[in-house]
Coordinates of C-alpha atoms in Angstrom, one line a residue:
Chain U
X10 CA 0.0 0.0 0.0
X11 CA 1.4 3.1 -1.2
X12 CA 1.7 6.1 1.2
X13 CA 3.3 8.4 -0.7
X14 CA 2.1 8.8 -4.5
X15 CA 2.8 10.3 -7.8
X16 CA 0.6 9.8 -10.3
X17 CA 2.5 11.0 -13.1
X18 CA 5.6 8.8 -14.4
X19 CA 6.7 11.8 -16.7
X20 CA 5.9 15.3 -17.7
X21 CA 7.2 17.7 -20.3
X22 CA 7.4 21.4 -19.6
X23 CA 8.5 24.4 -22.3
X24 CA 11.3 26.3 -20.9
X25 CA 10.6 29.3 -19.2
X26 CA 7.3 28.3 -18.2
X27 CA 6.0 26.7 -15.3
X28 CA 6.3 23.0 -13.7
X29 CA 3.9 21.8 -11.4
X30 CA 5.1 18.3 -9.7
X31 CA 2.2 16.6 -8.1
X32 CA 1.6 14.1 -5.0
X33 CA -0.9 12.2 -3.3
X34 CA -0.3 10.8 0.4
X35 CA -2.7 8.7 2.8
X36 CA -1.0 9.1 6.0
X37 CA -2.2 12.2 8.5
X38 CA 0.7 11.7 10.9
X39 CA 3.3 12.9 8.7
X40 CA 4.8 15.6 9.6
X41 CA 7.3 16.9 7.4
X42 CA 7.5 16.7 3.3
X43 CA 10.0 16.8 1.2
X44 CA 11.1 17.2 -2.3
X45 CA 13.9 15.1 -4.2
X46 CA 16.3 15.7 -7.4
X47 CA 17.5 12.7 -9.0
X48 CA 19.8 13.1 -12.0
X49 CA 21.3 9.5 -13.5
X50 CA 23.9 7.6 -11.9
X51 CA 23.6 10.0 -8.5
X52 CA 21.9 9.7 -5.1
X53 CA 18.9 12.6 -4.8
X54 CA 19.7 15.6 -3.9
X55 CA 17.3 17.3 -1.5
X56 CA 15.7 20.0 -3.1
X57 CA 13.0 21.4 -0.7
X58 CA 10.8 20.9 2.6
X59 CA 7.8 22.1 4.2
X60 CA 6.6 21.6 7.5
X61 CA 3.0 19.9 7.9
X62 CA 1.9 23.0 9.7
X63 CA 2.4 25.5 6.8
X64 CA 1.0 25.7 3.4
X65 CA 3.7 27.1 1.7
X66 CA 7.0 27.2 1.5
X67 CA 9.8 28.9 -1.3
X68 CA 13.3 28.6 -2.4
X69 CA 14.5 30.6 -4.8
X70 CA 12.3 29.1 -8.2
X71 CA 11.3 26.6 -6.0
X72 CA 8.0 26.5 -4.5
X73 CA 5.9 23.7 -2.3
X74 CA 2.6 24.0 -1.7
X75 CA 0.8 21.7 1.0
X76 CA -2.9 21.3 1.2
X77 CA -3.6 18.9 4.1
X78 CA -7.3 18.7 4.0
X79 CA -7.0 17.1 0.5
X80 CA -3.5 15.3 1.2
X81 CA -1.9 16.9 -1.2
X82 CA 1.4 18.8 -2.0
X83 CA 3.1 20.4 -5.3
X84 CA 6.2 22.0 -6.0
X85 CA 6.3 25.1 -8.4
X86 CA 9.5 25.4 -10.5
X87 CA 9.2 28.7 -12.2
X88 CA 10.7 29.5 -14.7
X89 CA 11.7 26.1 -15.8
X90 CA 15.3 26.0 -17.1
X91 CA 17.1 23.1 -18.8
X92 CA 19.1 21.7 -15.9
X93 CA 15.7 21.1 -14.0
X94 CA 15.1 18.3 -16.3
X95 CA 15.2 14.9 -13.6
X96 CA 13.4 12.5 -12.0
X97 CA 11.7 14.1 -9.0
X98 CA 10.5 12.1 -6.2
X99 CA 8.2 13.4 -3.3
X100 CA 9.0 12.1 0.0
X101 CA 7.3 12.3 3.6
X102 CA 8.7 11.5 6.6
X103 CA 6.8 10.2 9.8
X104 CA 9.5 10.5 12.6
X105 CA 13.1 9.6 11.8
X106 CA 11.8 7.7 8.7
X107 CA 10.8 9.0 4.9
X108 CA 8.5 7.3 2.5
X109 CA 9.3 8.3 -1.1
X110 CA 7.1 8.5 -4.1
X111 CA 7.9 6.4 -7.5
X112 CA 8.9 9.7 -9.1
X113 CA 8.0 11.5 -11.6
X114 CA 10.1 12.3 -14.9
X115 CA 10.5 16.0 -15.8
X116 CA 11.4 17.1 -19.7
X117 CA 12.3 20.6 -20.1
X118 CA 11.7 21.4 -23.8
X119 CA 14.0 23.9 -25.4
Chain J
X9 CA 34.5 17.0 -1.3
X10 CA 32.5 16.4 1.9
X11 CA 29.2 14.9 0.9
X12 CA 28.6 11.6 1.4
X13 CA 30.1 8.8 -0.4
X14 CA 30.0 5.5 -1.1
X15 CA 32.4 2.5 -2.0
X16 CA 32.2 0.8 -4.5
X17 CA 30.4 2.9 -7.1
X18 CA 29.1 -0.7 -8.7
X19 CA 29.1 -4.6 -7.7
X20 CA 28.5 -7.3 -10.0
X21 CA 28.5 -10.7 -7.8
X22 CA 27.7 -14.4 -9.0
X23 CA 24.3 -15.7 -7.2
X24 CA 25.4 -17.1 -3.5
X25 CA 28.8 -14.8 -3.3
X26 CA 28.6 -12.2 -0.3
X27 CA 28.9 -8.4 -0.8
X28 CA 29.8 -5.7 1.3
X29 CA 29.2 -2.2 1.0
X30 CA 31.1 1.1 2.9
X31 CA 29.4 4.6 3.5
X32 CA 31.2 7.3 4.7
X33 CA 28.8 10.0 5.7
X34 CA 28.7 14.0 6.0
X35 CA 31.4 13.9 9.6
X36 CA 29.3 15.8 11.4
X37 CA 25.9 14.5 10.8
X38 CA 25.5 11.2 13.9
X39 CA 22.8 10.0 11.6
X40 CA 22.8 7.0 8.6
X41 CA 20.3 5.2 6.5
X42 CA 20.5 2.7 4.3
X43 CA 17.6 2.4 1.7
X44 CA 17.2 0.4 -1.7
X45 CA 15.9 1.6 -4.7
X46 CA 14.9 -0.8 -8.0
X47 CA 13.9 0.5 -11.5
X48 CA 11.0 2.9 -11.4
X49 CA 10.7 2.9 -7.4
X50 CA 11.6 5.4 -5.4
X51 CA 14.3 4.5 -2.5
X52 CA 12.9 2.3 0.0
X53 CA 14.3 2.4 4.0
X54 CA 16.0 -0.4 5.1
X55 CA 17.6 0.7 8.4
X56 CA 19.4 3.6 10.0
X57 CA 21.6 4.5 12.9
X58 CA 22.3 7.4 15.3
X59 CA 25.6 6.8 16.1
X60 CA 26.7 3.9 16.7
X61 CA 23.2 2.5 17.3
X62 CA 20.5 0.5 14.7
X63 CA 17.3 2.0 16.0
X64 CA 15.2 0.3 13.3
X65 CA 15.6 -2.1 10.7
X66 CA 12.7 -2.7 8.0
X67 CA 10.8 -5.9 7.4
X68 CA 12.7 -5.8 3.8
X69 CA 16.2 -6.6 5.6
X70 CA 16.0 -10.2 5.7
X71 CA 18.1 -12.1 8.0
X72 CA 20.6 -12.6 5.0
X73 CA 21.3 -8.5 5.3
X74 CA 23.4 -7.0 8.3
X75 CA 24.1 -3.6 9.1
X76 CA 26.8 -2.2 11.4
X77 CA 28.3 1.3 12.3
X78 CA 30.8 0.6 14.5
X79 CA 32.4 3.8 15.7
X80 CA 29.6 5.6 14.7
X81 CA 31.2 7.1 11.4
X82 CA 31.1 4.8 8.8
X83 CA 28.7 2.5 8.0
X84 CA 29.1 -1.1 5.7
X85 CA 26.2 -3.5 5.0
X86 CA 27.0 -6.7 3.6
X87 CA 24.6 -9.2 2.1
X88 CA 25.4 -13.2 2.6
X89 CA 24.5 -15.6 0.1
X90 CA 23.3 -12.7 -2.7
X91 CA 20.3 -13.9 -5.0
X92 CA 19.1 -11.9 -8.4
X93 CA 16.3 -10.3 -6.3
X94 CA 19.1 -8.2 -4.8
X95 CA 19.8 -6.5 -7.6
X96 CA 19.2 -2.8 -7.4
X97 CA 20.8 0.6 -6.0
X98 CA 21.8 0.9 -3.0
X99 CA 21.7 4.8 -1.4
X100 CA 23.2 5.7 1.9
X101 CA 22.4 8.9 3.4
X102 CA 23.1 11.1 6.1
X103 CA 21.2 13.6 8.2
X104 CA 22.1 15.8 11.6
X105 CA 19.8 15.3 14.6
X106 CA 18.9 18.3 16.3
X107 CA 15.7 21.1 16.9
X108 CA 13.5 19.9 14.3
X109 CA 15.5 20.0 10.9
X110 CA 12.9 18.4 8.7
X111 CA 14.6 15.4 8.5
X112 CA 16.5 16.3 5.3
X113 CA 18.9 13.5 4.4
X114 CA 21.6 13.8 2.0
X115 CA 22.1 11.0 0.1
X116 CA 25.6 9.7 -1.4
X117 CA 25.9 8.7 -5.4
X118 CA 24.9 4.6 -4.5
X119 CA 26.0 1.1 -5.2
X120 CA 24.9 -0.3 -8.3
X121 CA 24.5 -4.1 -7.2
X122 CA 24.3 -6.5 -9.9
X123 CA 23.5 -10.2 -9.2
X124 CA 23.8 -12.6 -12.1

């Protein structure tokens, strides 16, 4: 049973315009999310978090958004550049632990 | 370079041989997880220390998987008798307890374990 979801294996983006990442999760005692870059042959990188308390949190082009009464959090890349295109995994974390999504594939199109 | 790595960078066994992996994490994070990740998954946990401890182990380690961190530094985990099911990446990552951080761990490059 999947905790943590992404619904979308892959999603192509024009440069310049926005990315919206999406994910699903079932479990009401997380309490922190987090957001994962994964480029080939390298571990994730961590990317961005936000607290299950808040609805929003930014970085720089980097935004998450949490909606906790629908289980639900994006991340915003705007503008989308060409080094953005990876495999991005959401992640939630329930203690000391963190469940990760399947990931979702992001294309940036010149 | 001070991020976390990992040793070696791939592994390609013969069914039955043992392996062992090393992770060397961030030095000043007392934190390290071990998690396994197979084509189009995203990494799953396996274990994780704080220090020198193993405060939890997942019901994927079977018996035939051991973890240690002996001086709480770096960690190795070694898998007896390997089978082709163990075939898949295998990420370490470090984090640094403290007032809540989030929990962001930062994960090393991975072990590419092939099992033929």
């Amino acid at each position: 049973d999947q905790q943590v979801k992404q619904n979308s294996p892959s999603l192509s983006v024009q440069e310049g315009r926005i990315s919206i990442l999406n994910c699903d999760y079932t479990n009401s005692m997380f309490d922190y999310f987090l957001w994962y870059k994964k480029y080939p042959a390298e571990g994730p990188t961590f990317l961005i978090s936000i607290s299950s308390i808040k609805d929003k949190n930014e970085d720089g082009r980097f935004t998450v958004f949490l909606n906790k009464s629908a289980k639900h959090l994006s991340l915003h890349i705007v503008p989308s550049q060409p080094g953005d295109s990876a495999v991005y995994f959401c992640a939630a974390s329930e203690g000391d632990k963190i469940i990760f999504g399947k990931g979702t594939r992001l294309h940036i199109l010149p | 370079d001070t991020g976390v790595s990992q040793n070696p960078r791939h592994k390609i066994t013969k069914r039955g041989q043992n392996v062992t992996f090393r992770c060397d994490p961030i030095s000043e994070h007392n934190r390290l997880y071990w998690y396994r990740q197979t084509l189009g998954q995203g990494p799953e946990f396996l274990t994780y220390f704080q220090n020198e401890a193993q405060l939890e182990k997942s019901r994927l380690l079977s018996d035939r998987f051991s973890a240690e961190r002996p001086k709480g530094s770096f960690s190795t985990l070694e898998i007896q008798r390997t089978e082709q099911g163990d075939s898949a990446m295998y990420l370490c990552a470090s984090s640094l307890e403290g007032p809540r951080t989030g929990n962001e761990q930062y994960f090393g490059p991975g072990t590419r374990l092939t099992v033929t």
